[in-house]
Short mmCIF file of N, CA and C in Angstrom, two decimals:
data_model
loop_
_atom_site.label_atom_id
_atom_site.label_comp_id
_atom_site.label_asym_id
_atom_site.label_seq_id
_atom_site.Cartn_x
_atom_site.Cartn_y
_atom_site.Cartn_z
N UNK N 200 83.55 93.40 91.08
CA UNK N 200 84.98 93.55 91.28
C UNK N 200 85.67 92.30 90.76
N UNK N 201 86.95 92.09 90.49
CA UNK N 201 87.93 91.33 90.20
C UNK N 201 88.41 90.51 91.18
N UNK N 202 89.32 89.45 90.61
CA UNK N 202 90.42 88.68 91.36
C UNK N 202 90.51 89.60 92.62
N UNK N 203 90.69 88.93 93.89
CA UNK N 203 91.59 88.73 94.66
C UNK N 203 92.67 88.91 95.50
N UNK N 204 94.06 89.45 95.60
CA UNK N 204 94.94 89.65 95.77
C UNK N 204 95.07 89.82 97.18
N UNK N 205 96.10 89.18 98.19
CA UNK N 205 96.48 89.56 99.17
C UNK N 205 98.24 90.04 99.11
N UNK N 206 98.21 91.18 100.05
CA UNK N 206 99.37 91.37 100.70
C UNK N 206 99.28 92.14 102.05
N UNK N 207 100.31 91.92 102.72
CA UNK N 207 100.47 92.00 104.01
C UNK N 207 100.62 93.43 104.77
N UNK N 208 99.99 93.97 105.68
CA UNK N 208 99.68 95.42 105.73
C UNK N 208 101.34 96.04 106.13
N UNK N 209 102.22 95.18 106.56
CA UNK N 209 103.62 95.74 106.52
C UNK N 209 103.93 96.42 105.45
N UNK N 210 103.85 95.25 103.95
CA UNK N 210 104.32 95.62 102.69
C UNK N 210 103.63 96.64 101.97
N UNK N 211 102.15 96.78 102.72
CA UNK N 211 101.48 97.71 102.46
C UNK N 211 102.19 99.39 102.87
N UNK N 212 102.85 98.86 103.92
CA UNK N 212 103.06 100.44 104.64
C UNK N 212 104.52 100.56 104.23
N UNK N 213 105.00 100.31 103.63
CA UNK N 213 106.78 99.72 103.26
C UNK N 213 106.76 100.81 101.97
N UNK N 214 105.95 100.00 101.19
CA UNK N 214 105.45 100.70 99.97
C UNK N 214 104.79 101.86 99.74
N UNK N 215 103.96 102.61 101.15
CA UNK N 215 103.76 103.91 101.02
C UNK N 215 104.31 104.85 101.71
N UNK N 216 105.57 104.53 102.40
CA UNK N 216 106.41 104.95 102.79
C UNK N 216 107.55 105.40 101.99
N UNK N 217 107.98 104.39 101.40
CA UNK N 217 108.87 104.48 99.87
C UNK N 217 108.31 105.75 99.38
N UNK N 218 106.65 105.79 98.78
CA UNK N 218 106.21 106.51 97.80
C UNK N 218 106.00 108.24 98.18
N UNK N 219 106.05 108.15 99.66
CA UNK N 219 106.02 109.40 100.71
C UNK N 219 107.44 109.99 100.33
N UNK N 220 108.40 109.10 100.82
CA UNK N 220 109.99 109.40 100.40
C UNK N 220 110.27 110.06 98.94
N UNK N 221 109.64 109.59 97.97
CA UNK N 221 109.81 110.33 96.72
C UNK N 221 109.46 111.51 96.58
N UNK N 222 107.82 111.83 96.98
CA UNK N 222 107.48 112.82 96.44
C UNK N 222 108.07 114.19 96.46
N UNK N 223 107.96 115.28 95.75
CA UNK N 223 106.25 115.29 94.80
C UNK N 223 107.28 114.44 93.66
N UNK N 224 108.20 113.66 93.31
CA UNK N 224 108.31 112.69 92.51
C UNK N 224 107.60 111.31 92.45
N UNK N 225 107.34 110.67 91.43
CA UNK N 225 106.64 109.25 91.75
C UNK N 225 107.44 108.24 91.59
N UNK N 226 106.95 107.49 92.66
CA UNK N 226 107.81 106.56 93.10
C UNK N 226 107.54 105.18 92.52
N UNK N 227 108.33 104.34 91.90
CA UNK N 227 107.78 103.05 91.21
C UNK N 227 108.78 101.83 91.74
N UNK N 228 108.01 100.85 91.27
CA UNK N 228 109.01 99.46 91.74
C UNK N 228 108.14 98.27 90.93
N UNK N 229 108.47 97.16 91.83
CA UNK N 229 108.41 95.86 90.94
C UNK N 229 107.71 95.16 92.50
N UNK N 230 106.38 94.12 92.07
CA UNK N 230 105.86 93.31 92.89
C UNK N 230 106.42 91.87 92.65
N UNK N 231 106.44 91.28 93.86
CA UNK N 231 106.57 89.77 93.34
C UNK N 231 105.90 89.11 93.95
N UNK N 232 105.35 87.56 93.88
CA UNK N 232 104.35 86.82 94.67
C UNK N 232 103.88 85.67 93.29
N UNK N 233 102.34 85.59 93.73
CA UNK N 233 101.80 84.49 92.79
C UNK N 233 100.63 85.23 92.41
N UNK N 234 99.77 84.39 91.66
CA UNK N 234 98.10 84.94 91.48
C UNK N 234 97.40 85.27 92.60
N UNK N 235 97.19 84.89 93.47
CA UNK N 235 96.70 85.26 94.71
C UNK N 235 97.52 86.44 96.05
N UNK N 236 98.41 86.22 95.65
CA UNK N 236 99.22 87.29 96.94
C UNK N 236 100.64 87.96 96.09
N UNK N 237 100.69 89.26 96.76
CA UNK N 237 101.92 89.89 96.90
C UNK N 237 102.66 89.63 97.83
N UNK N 238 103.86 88.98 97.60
CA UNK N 238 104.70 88.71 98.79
C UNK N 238 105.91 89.21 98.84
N UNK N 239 106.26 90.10 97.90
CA UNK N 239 107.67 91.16 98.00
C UNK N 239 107.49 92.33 96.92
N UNK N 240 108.38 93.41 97.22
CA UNK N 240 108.47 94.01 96.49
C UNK N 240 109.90 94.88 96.44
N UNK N 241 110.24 95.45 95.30
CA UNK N 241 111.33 96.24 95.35
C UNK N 241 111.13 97.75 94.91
N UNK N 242 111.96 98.30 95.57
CA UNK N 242 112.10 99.97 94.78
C UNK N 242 112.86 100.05 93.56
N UNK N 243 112.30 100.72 92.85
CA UNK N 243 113.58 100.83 91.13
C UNK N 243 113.44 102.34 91.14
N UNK N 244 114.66 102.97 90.79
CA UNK N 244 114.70 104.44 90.51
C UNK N 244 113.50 104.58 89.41
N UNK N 245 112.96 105.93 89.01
CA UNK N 245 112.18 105.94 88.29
C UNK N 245 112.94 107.32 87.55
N UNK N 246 113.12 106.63 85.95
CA UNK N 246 113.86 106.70 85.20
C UNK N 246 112.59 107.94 84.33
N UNK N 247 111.63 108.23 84.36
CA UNK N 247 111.45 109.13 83.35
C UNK N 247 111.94 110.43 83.57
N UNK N 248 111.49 111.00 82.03
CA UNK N 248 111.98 112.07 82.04
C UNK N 248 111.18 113.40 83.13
N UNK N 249 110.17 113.03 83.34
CA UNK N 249 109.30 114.33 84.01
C UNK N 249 109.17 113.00 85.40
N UNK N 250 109.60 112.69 86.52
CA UNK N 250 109.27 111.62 87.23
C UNK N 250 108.11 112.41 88.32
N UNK N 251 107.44 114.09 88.11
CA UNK N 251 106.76 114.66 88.70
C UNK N 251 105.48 114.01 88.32
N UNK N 252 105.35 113.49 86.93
CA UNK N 252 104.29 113.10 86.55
C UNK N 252 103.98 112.07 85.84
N UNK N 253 105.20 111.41 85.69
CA UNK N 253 105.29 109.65 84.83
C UNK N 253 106.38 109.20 85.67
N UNK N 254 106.16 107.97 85.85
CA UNK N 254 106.80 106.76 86.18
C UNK N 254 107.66 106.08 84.68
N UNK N 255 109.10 105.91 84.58
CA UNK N 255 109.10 104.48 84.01
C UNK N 255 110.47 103.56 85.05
N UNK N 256 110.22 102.54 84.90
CA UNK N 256 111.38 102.10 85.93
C UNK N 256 112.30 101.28 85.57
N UNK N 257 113.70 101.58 86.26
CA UNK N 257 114.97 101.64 85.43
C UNK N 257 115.01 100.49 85.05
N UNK N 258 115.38 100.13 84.11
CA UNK N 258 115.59 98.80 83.10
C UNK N 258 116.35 97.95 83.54
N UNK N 259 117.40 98.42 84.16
CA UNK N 259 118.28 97.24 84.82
C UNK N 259 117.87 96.26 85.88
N UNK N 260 116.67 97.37 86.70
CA UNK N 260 115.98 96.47 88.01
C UNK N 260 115.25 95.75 87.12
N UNK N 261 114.41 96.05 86.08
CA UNK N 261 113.04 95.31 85.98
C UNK N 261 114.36 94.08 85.38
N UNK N 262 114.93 94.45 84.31
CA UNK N 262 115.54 92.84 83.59
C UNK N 262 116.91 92.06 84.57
N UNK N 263 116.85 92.47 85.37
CA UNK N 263 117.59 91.95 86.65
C UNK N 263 116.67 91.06 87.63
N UNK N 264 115.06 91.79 87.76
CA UNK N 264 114.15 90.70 87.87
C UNK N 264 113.73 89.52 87.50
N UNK N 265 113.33 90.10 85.81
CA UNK N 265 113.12 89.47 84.95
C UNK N 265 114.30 87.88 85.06
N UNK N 266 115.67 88.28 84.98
CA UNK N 266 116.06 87.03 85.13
C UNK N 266 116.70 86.19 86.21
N UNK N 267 116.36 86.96 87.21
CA UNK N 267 116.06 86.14 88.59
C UNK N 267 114.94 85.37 88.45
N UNK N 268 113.95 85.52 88.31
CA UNK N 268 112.64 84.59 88.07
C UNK N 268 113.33 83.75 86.88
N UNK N 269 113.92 83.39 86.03
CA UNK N 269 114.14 82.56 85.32
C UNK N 269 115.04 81.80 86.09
N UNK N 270 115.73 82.34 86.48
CA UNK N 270 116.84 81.03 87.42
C UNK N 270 116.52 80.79 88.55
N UNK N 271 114.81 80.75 88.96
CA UNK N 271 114.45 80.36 89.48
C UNK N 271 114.53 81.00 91.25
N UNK N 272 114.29 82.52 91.01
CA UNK N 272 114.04 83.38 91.76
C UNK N 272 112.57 83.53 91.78
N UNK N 273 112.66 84.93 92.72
CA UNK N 273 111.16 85.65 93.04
C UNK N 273 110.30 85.46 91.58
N UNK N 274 108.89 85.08 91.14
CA UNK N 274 108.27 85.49 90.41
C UNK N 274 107.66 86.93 90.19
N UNK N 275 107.92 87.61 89.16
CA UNK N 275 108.04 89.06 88.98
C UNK N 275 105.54 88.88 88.31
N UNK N 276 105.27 89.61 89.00
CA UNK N 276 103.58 89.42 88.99
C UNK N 276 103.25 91.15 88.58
N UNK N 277 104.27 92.27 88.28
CA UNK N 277 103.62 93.49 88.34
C UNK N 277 104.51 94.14 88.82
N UNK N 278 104.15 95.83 89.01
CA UNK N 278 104.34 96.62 89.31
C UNK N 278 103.61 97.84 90.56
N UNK N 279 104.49 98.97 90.81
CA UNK N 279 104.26 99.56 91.56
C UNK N 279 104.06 101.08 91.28
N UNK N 280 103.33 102.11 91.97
CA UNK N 280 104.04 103.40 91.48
C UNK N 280 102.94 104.15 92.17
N UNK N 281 103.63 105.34 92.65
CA UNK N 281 103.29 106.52 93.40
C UNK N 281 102.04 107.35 92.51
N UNK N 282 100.93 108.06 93.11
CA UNK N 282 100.53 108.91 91.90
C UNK N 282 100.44 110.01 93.44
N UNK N 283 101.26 110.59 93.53
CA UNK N 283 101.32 111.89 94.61
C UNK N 283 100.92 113.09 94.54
N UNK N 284 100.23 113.18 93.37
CA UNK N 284 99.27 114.51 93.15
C UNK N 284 98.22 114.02 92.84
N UNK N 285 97.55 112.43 92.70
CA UNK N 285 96.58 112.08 92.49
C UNK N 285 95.74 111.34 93.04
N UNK N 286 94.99 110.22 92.81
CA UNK N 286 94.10 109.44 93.39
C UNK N 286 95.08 107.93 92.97
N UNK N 287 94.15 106.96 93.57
CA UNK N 287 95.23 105.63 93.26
C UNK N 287 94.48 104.74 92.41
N UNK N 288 94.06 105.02 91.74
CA UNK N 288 93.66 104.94 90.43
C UNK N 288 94.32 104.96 89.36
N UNK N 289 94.44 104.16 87.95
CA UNK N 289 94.91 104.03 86.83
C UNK N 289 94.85 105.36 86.02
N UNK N 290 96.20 106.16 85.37
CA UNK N 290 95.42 107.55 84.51
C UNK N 290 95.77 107.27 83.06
N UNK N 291 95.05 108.12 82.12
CA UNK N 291 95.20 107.32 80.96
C UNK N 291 96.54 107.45 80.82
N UNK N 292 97.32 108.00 81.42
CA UNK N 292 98.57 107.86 80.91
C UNK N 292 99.14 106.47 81.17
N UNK N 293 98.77 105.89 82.32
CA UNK N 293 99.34 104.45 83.26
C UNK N 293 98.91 103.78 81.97
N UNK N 294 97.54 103.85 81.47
CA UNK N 294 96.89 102.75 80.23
C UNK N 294 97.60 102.69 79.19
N UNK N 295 98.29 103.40 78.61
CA UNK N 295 99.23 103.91 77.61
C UNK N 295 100.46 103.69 77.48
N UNK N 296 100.54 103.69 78.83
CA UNK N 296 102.20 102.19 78.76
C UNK N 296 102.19 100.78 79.00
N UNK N 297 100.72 101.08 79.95
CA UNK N 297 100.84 99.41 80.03
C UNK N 297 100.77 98.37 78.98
N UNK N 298 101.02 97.13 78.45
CA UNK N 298 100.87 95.93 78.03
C UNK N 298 100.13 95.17 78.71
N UNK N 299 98.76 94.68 78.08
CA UNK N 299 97.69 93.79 78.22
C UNK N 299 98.46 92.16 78.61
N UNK N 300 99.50 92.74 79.61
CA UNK N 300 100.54 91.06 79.64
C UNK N 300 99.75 90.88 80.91
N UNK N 301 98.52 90.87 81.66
CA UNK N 301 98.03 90.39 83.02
C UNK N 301 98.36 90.46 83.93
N UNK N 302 99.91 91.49 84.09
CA UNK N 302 100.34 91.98 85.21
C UNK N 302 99.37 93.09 86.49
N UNK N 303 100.03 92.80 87.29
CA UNK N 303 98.95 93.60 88.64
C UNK N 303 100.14 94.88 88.51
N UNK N 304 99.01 96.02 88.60
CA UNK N 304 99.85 97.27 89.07
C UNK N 304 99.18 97.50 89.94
N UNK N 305 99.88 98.04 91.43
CA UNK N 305 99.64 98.55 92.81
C UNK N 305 99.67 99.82 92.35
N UNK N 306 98.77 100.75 92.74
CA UNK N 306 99.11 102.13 92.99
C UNK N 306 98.45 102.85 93.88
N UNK N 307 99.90 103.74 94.50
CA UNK N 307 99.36 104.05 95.86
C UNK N 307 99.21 105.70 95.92
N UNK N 308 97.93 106.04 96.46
CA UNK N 308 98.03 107.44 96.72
C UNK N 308 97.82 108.51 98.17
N UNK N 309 98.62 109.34 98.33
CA UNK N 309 97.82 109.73 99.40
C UNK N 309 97.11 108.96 100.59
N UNK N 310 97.87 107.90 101.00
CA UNK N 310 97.48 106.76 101.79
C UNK N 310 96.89 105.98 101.12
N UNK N 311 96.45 105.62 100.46
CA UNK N 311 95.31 104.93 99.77
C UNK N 311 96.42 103.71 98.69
N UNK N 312 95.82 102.66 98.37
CA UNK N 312 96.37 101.79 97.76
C UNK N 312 95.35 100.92 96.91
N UNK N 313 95.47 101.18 95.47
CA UNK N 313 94.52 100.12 94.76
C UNK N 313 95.38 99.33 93.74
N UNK N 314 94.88 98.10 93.21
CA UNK N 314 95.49 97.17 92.57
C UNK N 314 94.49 96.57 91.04
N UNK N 315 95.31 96.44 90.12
CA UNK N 315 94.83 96.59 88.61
C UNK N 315 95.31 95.73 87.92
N UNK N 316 94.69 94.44 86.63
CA UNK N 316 95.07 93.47 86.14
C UNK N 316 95.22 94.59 84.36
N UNK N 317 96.36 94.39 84.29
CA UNK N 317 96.36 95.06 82.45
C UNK N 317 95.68 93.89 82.09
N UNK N 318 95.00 94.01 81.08
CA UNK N 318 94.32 93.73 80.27
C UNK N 318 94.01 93.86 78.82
N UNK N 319 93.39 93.04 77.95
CA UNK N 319 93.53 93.64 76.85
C UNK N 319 91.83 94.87 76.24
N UNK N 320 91.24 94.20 76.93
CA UNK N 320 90.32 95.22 77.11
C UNK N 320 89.43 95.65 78.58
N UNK N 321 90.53 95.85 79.18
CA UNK N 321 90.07 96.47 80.64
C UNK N 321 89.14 97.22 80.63
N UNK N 322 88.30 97.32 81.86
CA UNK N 322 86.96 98.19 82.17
C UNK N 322 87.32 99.28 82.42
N UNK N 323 88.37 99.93 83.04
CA UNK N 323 89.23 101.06 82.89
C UNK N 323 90.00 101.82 82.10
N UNK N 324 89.58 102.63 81.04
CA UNK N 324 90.78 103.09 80.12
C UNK N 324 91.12 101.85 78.76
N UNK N 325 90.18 100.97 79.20
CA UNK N 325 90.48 99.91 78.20
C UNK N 325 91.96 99.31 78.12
N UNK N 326 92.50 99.49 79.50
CA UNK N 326 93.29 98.39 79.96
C UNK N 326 93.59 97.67 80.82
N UNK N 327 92.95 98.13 82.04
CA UNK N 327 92.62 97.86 83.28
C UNK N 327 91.51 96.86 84.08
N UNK N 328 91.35 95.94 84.75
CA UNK N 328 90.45 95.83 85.42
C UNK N 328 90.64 95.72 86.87
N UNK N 329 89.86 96.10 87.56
CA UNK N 329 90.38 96.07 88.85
C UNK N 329 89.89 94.83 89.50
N UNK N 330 90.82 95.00 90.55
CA UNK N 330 91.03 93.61 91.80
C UNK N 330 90.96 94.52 92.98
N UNK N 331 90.43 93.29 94.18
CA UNK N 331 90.49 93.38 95.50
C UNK N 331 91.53 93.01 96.00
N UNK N 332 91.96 94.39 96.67
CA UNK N 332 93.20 94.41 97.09
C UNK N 332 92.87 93.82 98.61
N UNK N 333 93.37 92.72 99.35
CA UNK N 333 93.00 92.53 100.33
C UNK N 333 94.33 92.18 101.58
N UNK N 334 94.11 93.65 102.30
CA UNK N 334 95.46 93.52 103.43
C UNK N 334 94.93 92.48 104.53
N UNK N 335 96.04 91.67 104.24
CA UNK N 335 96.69 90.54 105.53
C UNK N 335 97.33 90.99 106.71
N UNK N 336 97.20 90.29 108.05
CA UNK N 336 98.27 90.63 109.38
C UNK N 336 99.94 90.52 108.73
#
């Protein structure tokens, strides 16, 4: 297994609560924290066109992130997203948008929650590798 990662079983349940609220749409957002932990996260509408079965998330949250972390806000570490007809697992479709930029994607299913470093040649789909997702009090 991979890196690491903690977050806190609140944000854990925050986030599959959110993703409960969507369905059968999928639900996506934005993580923030460091290399080692998730310590926030946000909801972003999820802007695709079929959101029954792709995620993309609205542009304004992510580059509204994006430059909060430059002026010295939350550090933006990844993403989030519902797979509500599936397992919480990466599908080749998730591999196919992602960018090998080392971001963590959370994805939560059906109760279940796993966490994924893009990569440039991930063990998954050849973009993925996975991490230990490890819930905190």
């Amino acid at each position: 297994m991979g890196m690491t990662v903690e977050i806190s079983r609140r944000l854990l349940a925050e986030i599959d609560a959110a993703a409960a609220a969507a369905a059968p749409r999928e639900a996506c957002g934005l993580l923030f924290g460091d290399s080692d932990a998730i310590t926030a996260w946000k909801l972003a509408e999820n802007v695709a066109a079929t959101p029954e079965t792709h995620f993309e998330i609205d542009p304004v949250t992510l580059f509204a992130a994006i430059r909060g972390e430059r002026a010295g806000g939350p550090r933006l570490i990844g993403y989030w997203h519902s797979h509500p007809n599936g397992d919480a697992a990466p599908s080749p479709t998730d591999a196919a948008m992602a960018a090998p930029d080392g971001k963590y994607w959370l994805i939560v299913a059906r109760g279940e929650a796993t966490c994924w470093r893009a990569a440039e040649r991930g063990s998954r789909h050849g973009r993925f590798d996975p991490m230990v997702l490890s819930p905190i009090a």
